[in-house]
Short mmCIF file of C-alpha atoms in Angstrom, two decimals:
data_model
loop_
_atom_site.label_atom_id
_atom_site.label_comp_id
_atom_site.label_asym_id
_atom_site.label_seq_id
_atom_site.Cartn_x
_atom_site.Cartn_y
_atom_site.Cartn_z
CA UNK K 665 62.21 75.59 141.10
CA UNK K 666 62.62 73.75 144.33
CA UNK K 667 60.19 71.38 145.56
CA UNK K 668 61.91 70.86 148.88
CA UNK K 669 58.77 72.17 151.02
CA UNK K 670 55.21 72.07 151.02
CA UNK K 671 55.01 75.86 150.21
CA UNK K 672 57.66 75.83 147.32
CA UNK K 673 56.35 72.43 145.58
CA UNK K 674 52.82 74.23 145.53
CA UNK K 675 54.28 77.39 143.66
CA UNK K 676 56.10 74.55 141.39
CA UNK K 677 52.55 72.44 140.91
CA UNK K 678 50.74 76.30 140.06
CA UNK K 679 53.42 77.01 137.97
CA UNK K 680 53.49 74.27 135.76
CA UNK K 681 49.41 74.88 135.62
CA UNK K 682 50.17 77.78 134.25
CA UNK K 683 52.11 76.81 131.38
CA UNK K 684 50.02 74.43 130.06
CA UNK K 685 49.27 74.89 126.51
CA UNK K 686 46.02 73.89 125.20
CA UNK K 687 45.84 73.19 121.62
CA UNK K 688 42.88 74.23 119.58
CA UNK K 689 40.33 72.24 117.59
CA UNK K 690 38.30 72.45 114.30
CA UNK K 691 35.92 75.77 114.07
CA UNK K 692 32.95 74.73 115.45
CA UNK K 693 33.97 71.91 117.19
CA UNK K 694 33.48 71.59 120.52
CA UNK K 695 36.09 69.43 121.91
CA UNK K 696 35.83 66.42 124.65
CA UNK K 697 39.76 66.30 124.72
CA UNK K 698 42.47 68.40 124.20
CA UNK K 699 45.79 67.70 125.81
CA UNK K 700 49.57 68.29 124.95
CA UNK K 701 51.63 64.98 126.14
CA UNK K 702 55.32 65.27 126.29
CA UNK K 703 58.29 63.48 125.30
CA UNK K 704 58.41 60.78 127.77
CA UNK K 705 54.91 60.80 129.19
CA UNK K 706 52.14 58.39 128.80
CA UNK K 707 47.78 59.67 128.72
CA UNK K 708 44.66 58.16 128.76
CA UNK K 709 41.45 58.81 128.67
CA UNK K 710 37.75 57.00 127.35
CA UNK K 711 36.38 58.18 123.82
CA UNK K 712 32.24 57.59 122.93
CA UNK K 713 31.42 56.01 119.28
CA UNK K 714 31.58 58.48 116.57
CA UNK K 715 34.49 60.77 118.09
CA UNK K 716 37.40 62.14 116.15
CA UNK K 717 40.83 62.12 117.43
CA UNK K 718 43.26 63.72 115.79
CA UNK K 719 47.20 63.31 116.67
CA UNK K 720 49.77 66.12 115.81
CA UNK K 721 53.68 65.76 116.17
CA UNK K 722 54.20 69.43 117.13
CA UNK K 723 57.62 69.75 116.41
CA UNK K 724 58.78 66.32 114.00
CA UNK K 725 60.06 64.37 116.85
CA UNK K 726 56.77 62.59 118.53
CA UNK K 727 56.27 58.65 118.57
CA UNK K 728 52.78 57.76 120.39
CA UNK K 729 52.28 54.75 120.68
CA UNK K 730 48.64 53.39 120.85
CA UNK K 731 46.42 50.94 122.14
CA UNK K 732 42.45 50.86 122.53
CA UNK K 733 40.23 48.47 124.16
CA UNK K 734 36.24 48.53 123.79
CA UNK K 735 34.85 50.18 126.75
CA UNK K 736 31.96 48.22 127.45
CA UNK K 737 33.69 45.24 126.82
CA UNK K 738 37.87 46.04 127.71
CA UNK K 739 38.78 41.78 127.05
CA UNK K 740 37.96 42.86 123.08
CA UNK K 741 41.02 45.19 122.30
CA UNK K 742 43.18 46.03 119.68
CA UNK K 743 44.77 43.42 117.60
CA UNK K 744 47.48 44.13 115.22
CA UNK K 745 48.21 41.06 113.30
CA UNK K 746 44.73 41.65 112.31
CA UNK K 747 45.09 45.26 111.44
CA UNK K 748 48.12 44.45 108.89
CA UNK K 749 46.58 41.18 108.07
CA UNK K 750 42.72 41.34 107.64
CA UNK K 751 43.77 44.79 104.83
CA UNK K 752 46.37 42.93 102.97
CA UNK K 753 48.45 46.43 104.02
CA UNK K 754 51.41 46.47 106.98
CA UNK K 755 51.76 50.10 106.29
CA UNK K 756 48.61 52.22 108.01
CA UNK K 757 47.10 55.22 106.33
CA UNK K 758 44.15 56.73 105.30
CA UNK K 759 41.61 54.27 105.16
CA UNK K 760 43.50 52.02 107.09
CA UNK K 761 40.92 50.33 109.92
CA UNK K 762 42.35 49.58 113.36
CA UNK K 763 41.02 46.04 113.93
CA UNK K 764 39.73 44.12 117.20
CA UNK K 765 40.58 40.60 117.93
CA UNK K 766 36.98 39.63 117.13
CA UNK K 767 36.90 41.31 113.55
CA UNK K 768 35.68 44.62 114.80
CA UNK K 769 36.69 48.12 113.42
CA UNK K 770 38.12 49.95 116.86
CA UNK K 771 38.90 53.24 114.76
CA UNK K 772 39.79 54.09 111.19
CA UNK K 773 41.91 55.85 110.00
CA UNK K 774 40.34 58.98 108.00
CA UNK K 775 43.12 61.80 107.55
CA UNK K 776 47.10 61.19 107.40
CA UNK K 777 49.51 64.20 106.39
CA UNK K 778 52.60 62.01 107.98
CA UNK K 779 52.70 58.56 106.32
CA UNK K 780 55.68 57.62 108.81
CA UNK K 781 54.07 55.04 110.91
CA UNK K 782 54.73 51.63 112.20
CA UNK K 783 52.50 48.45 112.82
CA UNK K 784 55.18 46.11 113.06
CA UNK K 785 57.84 46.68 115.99
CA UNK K 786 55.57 47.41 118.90
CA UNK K 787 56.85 49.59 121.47
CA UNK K 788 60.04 50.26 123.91
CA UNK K 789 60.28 47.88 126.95
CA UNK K 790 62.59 48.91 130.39
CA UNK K 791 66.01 46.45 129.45
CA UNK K 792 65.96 48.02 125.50
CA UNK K 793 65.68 51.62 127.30
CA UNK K 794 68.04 50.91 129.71
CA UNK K 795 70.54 49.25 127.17
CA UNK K 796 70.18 52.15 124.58
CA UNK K 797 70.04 55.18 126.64
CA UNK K 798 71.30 53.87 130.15
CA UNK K 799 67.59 53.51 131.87
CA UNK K 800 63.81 52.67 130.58
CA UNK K 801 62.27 53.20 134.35
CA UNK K 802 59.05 55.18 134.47
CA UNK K 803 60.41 58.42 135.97
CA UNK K 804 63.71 58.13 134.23
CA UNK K 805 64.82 60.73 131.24
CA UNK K 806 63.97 57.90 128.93
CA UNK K 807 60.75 56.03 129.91
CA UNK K 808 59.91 52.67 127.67
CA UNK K 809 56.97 52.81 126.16
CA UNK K 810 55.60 49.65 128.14
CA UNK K 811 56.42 51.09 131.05
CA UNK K 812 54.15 54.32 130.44
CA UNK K 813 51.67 51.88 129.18
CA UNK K 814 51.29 49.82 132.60
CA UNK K 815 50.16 53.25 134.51
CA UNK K 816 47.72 53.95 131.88
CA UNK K 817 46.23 50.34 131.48
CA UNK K 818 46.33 50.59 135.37
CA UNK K 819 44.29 53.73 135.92
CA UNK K 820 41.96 51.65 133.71
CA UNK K 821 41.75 48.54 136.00
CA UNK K 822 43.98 46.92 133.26
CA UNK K 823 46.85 45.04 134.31
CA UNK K 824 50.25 44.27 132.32
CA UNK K 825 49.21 40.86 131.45
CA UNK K 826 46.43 43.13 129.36
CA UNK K 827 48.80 45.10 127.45
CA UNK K 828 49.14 43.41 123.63
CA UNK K 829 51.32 45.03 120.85
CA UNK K 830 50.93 48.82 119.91
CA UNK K 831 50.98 51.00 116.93
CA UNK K 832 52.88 53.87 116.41
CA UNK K 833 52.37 57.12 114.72
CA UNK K 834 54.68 59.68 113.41
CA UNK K 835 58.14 57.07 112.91
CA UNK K 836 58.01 55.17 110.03
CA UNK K 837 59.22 51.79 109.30
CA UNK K 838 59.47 50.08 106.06
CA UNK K 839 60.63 46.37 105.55
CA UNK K 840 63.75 45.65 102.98
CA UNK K 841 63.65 42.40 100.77
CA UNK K 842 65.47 40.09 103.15
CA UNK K 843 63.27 41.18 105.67
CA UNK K 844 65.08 43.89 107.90
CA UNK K 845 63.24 46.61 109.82
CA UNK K 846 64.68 49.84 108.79
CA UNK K 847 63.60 52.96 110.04
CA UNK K 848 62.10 55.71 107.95
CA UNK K 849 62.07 58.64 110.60
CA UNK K 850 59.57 61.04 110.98
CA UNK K 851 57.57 62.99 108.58
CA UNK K 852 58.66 66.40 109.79
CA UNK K 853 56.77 68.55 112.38
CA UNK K 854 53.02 69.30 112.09
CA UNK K 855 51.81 66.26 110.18
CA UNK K 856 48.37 64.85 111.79
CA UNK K 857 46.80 61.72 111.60
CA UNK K 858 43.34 61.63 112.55
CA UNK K 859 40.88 58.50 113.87
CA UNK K 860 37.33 58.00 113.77
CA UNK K 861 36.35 55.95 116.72
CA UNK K 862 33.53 53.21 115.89
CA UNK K 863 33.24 51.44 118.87
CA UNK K 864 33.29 52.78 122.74
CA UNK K 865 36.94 52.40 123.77
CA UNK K 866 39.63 53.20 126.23
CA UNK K 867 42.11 54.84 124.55
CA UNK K 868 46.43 54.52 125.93
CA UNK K 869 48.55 56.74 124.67
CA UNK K 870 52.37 56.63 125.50
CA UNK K 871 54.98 59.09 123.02
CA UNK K 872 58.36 57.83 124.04
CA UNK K 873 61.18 57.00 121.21
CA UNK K 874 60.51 54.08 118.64
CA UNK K 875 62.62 50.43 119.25
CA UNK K 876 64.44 51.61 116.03
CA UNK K 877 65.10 55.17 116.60
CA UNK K 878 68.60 55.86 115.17
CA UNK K 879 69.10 58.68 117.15
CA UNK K 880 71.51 57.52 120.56
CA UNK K 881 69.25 60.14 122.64
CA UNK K 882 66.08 60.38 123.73
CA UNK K 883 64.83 63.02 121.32
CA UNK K 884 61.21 62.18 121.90
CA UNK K 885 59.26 65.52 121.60
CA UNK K 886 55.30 66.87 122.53
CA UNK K 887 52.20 65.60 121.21
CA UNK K 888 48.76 67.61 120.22
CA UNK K 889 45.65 65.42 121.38
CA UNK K 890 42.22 66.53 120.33
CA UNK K 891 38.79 64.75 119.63
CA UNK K 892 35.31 66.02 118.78
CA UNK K 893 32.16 64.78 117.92
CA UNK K 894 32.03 63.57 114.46
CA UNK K 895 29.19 60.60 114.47
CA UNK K 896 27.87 62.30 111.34
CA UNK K 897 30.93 60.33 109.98
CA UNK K 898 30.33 57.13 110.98
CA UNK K 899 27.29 57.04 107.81
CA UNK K 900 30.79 57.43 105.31
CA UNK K 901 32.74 54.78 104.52
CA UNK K 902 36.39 55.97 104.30
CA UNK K 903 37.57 52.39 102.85
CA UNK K 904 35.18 50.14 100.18
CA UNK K 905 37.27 47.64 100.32
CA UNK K 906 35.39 44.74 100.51
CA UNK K 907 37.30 43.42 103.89
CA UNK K 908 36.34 46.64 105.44
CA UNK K 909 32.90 46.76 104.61
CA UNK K 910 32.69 43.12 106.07
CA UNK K 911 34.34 44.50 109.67
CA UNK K 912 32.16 47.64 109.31
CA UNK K 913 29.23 45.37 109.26
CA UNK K 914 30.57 42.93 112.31
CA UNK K 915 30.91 46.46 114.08
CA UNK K 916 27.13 47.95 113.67
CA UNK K 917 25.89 44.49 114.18
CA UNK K 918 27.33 44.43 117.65
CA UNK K 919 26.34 47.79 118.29
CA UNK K 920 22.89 47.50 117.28
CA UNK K 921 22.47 44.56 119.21
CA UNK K 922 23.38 45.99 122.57
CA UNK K 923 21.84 48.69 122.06
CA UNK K 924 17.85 49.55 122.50
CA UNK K 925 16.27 51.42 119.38
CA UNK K 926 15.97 55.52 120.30
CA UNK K 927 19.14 54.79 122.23
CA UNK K 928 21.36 54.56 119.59
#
Protein backbone atom coordinates (compact mmCIF):
# COMPACT_ATOMS: atom_id res chain seq x y z
CA UNK A 1 0.00 0.00 0.00
CA UNK A 2 1.46 3.33 -0.90
CA UNK A 3 2.44 5.78 1.57
CA UNK A 4 3.25 8.46 -0.96
CA UNK A 5 0.51 11.02 0.49
CA UNK A 6 -0.89 12.09 3.60
CA UNK A 7 -4.29 10.44 2.74
CA UNK A 8 -2.83 7.01 1.54
CA UNK A 9 -0.11 6.65 4.50
CA UNK A 10 -3.20 7.18 6.92
CA UNK A 11 -5.22 4.23 5.25
CA UNK A 12 -1.63 2.32 5.52
CA UNK A 13 -1.16 3.45 9.49
CA UNK A 14 -5.29 2.22 10.01
CA UNK A 15 -4.58 -0.67 8.23
CA UNK A 16 -1.82 -2.04 9.94
CA UNK A 17 -4.06 -1.13 13.29
CA UNK A 18 -6.20 -3.35 12.13
CA UNK A 19 -4.18 -6.31 11.86
CA UNK A 20 -2.75 -6.32 14.98
CA UNK A 21 -3.07 -9.48 16.77
CA UNK A 22 -3.37 -9.49 20.41
CA UNK A 23 -2.41 -12.56 22.13
CA UNK A 24 -4.34 -13.84 25.07
CA UNK A 25 -3.38 -14.42 28.69
CA UNK A 26 -4.04 -16.92 31.58
CA UNK A 27 -7.99 -17.27 32.55
CA UNK A 28 -8.45 -14.86 34.96
CA UNK A 29 -5.68 -12.85 34.43
CA UNK A 30 -5.98 -9.56 33.74
CA UNK A 31 -3.10 -8.49 31.73
CA UNK A 32 -0.82 -5.12 32.00
CA UNK A 33 0.92 -6.18 28.63
CA UNK A 34 0.22 -7.98 25.75
CA UNK A 35 2.05 -7.30 22.55
CA UNK A 36 3.19 -9.34 19.41
CA UNK A 37 6.89 -8.01 18.35
CA UNK A 38 8.15 -9.02 15.02
CA UNK A 39 11.12 -10.35 13.45
CA UNK A 40 13.31 -7.43 13.38
CA UNK A 41 11.68 -5.10 15.86
CA UNK A 42 12.73 -4.03 19.24
CA UNK A 43 9.78 -3.16 22.58
CA UNK A 44 9.83 -1.83 25.77
CA UNK A 45 7.92 -1.13 28.33
CA UNK A 46 8.16 -0.81 32.65
CA UNK A 47 6.93 -3.96 34.72
CA UNK A 48 5.85 -3.42 38.81
CA UNK A 49 7.35 -6.15 41.43
CA UNK A 50 5.51 -9.32 41.42
CA UNK A 51 4.48 -9.35 37.55
CA UNK A 52 4.67 -12.33 35.28
CA UNK A 53 5.98 -12.15 31.86
CA UNK A 54 5.73 -14.79 29.82
CA UNK A 55 7.64 -15.02 26.25
CA UNK A 56 6.28 -17.28 23.37
CA UNK A 57 8.20 -18.00 20.00
CA UNK A 58 4.99 -18.20 17.91
CA UNK A 59 6.21 -19.94 15.12
CA UNK A 60 10.06 -21.64 16.22
CA UNK A 61 12.02 -18.89 14.74
CA UNK A 62 12.07 -15.93 17.57
CA UNK A 63 15.41 -14.74 19.37
CA UNK A 64 14.55 -11.82 22.02
CA UNK A 65 17.02 -10.64 23.39
CA UNK A 66 16.70 -9.08 26.94
CA UNK A 67 17.85 -6.62 29.23
CA UNK A 68 16.22 -5.08 32.53
CA UNK A 69 17.26 -2.32 34.68
CA UNK A 70 15.59 -1.50 38.22
CA UNK A 71 13.18 1.21 37.75
CA UNK A 72 13.66 3.20 40.67
CA UNK A 73 17.15 2.87 40.46
CA UNK A 74 18.05 2.26 36.25
CA UNK A 75 22.36 2.47 37.20
CA UNK A 76 21.50 -1.24 38.99
CA UNK A 77 20.76 -3.43 35.83
CA UNK A 78 21.20 -6.69 34.65
CA UNK A 79 24.46 -8.42 34.96
CA UNK A 80 25.22 -11.58 33.26
CA UNK A 81 28.52 -12.79 34.42
CA UNK A 82 26.65 -12.83 37.57
CA UNK A 83 23.64 -14.66 36.32
CA UNK A 84 25.93 -17.69 34.94
CA UNK A 85 28.34 -17.17 37.71
CA UNK A 86 26.63 -16.47 41.13
CA UNK A 87 24.28 -20.25 40.06
CA UNK A 88 27.25 -22.25 39.16
CA UNK A 89 24.84 -22.78 35.75
CA UNK A 90 25.70 -20.92 32.10
CA UNK A 91 22.66 -22.58 30.78
CA UNK A 92 19.23 -20.61 32.11
CA UNK A 93 16.09 -22.48 32.99
CA UNK A 94 13.62 -22.95 35.38
CA UNK A 95 14.80 -21.72 38.48
CA UNK A 96 17.39 -19.91 36.93
CA UNK A 97 17.51 -16.12 38.69
CA UNK A 98 18.39 -13.18 36.46
CA UNK A 99 20.96 -11.37 38.63
CA UNK A 100 21.77 -7.49 39.20
CA UNK A 101 25.22 -6.18 39.43
CA UNK A 102 24.69 -5.61 43.16
CA UNK A 103 23.55 -9.32 43.97
CA UNK A 104 19.92 -8.64 43.40
CA UNK A 105 17.34 -11.10 41.81
CA UNK A 106 15.89 -8.81 38.67
CA UNK A 107 13.49 -11.80 37.62
CA UNK A 108 13.51 -15.57 37.88
CA UNK A 109 12.94 -17.74 35.88
CA UNK A 110 9.69 -19.91 36.86
CA UNK A 111 8.36 -21.85 33.66
CA UNK A 112 10.58 -23.00 30.50
CA UNK A 113 8.99 -25.40 27.74
CA UNK A 114 12.07 -24.29 25.26
CA UNK A 115 15.41 -24.98 27.00
CA UNK A 116 17.21 -23.31 23.84
CA UNK A 117 18.63 -20.25 25.36
CA UNK A 118 21.83 -18.39 25.51
CA UNK A 119 23.70 -16.36 28.32
CA UNK A 120 26.89 -16.33 26.74
CA UNK A 121 27.15 -14.55 23.16
CA UNK A 122 25.21 -11.39 23.79
CA UNK A 123 23.49 -9.95 20.97
CA UNK A 124 23.92 -8.80 17.09
CA UNK A 125 25.82 -5.46 16.59
CA UNK A 126 25.45 -3.23 12.97
CA UNK A 127 29.21 -4.48 11.25
CA UNK A 128 28.22 -8.50 12.20
CA UNK A 129 24.66 -7.67 10.51
CA UNK A 130 26.00 -5.96 7.84
CA UNK A 131 28.83 -8.62 7.21
CA UNK A 132 26.37 -11.63 7.45
CA UNK A 133 23.34 -10.45 5.75
CA UNK A 134 24.64 -7.25 3.83
CA UNK A 135 23.22 -4.49 6.52
CA UNK A 136 22.55 -4.37 10.54
CA UNK A 137 21.00 -0.57 10.29
CA UNK A 138 17.86 -0.02 12.32
CA UNK A 139 15.33 0.15 9.46
CA UNK A 140 17.17 -2.35 7.37
CA UNK A 141 15.63 -6.09 6.60
CA UNK A 142 18.10 -7.26 9.18
CA UNK A 143 18.33 -4.93 12.25
CA UNK A 144 21.27 -5.91 14.97
CA UNK A 145 20.08 -6.47 18.01
CA UNK A 146 22.14 -3.44 19.57
CA UNK A 147 20.84 -1.36 17.28
CA UNK A 148 17.06 -2.08 18.33
CA UNK A 149 18.37 -1.90 21.78
CA UNK A 150 19.67 1.88 21.57
CA UNK A 151 15.89 3.10 20.63
CA UNK A 152 14.54 1.22 23.46
CA UNK A 153 17.22 2.20 26.16
CA UNK A 154 16.59 5.70 24.55
CA UNK A 155 12.85 6.01 24.99
CA UNK A 156 14.01 5.17 28.55
CA UNK A 157 16.46 8.14 28.97
CA UNK A 158 19.17 5.36 28.63
CA UNK A 159 21.94 5.97 26.43
CA UNK A 160 24.28 3.34 24.51
CA UNK A 161 27.02 3.70 26.92
CA UNK A 162 24.06 2.01 29.29
CA UNK A 163 23.49 -0.94 27.26
CA UNK A 164 25.59 -4.14 28.97
CA UNK A 165 25.36 -7.75 27.56
CA UNK A 166 21.89 -9.46 26.91
CA UNK A 167 20.29 -12.77 27.21
CA UNK A 168 18.55 -14.54 24.76
CA UNK A 169 15.60 -16.77 24.68
CA UNK A 170 14.41 -19.30 22.28
CA UNK A 171 18.27 -20.11 20.41
CA UNK A 172 20.25 -22.25 22.25
CA UNK A 173 23.89 -22.41 22.66
CA UNK A 174 25.91 -25.05 24.24
CA UNK A 175 29.79 -24.92 24.73
CA UNK A 176 32.04 -28.02 23.24
CA UNK A 177 35.19 -29.21 25.28
CA UNK A 178 37.75 -26.96 23.65
CA UNK A 179 35.56 -24.26 24.22
CA UNK A 180 33.61 -23.43 20.90
CA UNK A 181 30.17 -21.81 20.82
CA UNK A 182 27.98 -23.99 18.83
CA UNK A 183 24.57 -23.32 18.21
CA UNK A 184 21.71 -25.50 19.30
CA UNK A 185 18.75 -23.79 17.32
CA UNK A 186 15.51 -23.32 18.50
CA UNK A 187 13.18 -25.44 20.43
CA UNK A 188 10.42 -25.51 17.84
CA UNK A 189 7.40 -23.10 17.76
CA UNK A 190 5.20 -22.46 20.83
CA UNK A 191 7.65 -23.11 23.64
CA UNK A 192 7.31 -20.25 26.50
CA UNK A 193 9.49 -19.18 29.02
CA UNK A 194 8.03 -17.27 31.69
CA UNK A 195 9.67 -14.53 34.41
CA UNK A 196 8.66 -13.46 37.67
CA UNK A 197 9.76 -9.94 38.14
CA UNK A 198 11.15 -9.18 41.84
CA UNK A 199 12.28 -5.91 41.61
CA UNK A 200 10.65 -2.69 39.67
CA UNK A 201 12.39 -2.72 36.28
CA UNK A 202 12.50 -1.43 32.78
CA UNK A 203 12.26 -4.12 30.69
CA UNK A 204 14.18 -4.03 26.57
CA UNK A 205 13.20 -6.38 24.43
CA UNK A 206 14.80 -6.71 20.87
CA UNK A 207 13.96 -10.38 18.69
CA UNK A 208 16.38 -10.10 15.84
CA UNK A 209 18.63 -13.33 14.74
CA UNK A 210 21.28 -14.77 17.29
CA UNK A 211 25.38 -13.90 16.53
CA UNK A 212 25.45 -17.69 15.75
CA UNK A 213 22.45 -18.27 13.72
CA UNK A 214 23.45 -20.78 11.00
CA UNK A 215 20.88 -19.82 8.84
CA UNK A 216 22.54 -17.09 5.92
CA UNK A 217 19.00 -15.17 6.17
CA UNK A 218 17.34 -13.30 8.41
CA UNK A 219 14.71 -15.83 9.46
CA UNK A 220 13.89 -14.01 12.65
CA UNK A 221 10.10 -14.56 13.27
CA UNK A 222 7.13 -12.89 15.86
CA UNK A 223 7.14 -12.88 19.46
CA UNK A 224 4.00 -13.29 22.09
CA UNK A 225 4.55 -10.76 25.10
CA UNK A 226 2.24 -11.01 28.06
CA UNK A 227 2.50 -10.19 31.89
CA UNK A 228 0.01 -10.28 34.75
CA UNK A 229 -0.09 -9.84 38.22
CA UNK A 230 1.34 -12.69 40.03
CA UNK A 231 2.84 -11.10 43.51
CA UNK A 232 1.12 -14.02 45.21
CA UNK A 233 4.32 -15.67 43.76
CA UNK A 234 6.85 -13.77 45.03
CA UNK A 235 6.03 -15.78 48.85
CA UNK A 236 7.43 -19.21 46.63
CA UNK A 237 10.71 -19.83 46.16
CA UNK A 238 11.19 -21.40 42.70
CA UNK A 239 15.07 -22.19 43.46
CA UNK A 240 16.41 -23.38 47.29
CA UNK A 241 19.53 -23.23 46.32
CA UNK A 242 21.33 -21.77 48.89
CA UNK A 243 22.94 -18.87 46.45
CA UNK A 244 19.45 -17.98 45.58
CA UNK A 245 18.00 -17.77 48.81
CA UNK A 246 21.03 -15.44 49.73
CA UNK A 247 20.06 -12.95 46.49
CA UNK A 248 16.36 -13.44 47.40
CA UNK A 249 17.19 -12.06 50.74
CA UNK A 250 19.60 -9.01 49.31
CA UNK A 251 16.35 -8.37 47.13
CA UNK A 252 13.48 -8.02 50.01
CA UNK A 253 16.03 -6.32 52.10
CA UNK A 254 16.28 -3.53 49.60
CA UNK A 255 12.77 -3.50 49.04
CA UNK A 256 11.71 -3.34 52.49
CA UNK A 257 13.96 -0.70 53.16
CA UNK A 258 12.66 1.77 50.64
CA UNK A 259 9.64 1.07 51.21
CA UNK A 260 7.16 2.42 54.18
CA UNK A 261 5.17 -0.46 56.03
CA UNK A 262 1.24 -0.56 54.51
CA UNK A 263 2.99 0.47 51.33
CA UNK A 264 4.44 -2.55 50.48
Amino acid sequence: MSTATTHAAKEHARSQAAAVDVPTGPDGAELVWAETIPGGRYSTTILDRGTRLRLRDVDGAACVNILLYRADAPWERLNTADTVKVPWQAYLGTGHPLLSDQGRVLATVVADSSGHHDALCGTTSASTNAAKYGTGALHSTSPAGRELFTVAAAKNGLTPRDLPPSLSFFHGVRVEADGALVSTGSAGPGTEVDLLIHLPVVVLLANTAHPLDPSDTFDTTALDVTAWDASAELLDLANTDPEYRRAVWNTENAWTASHLKGTR
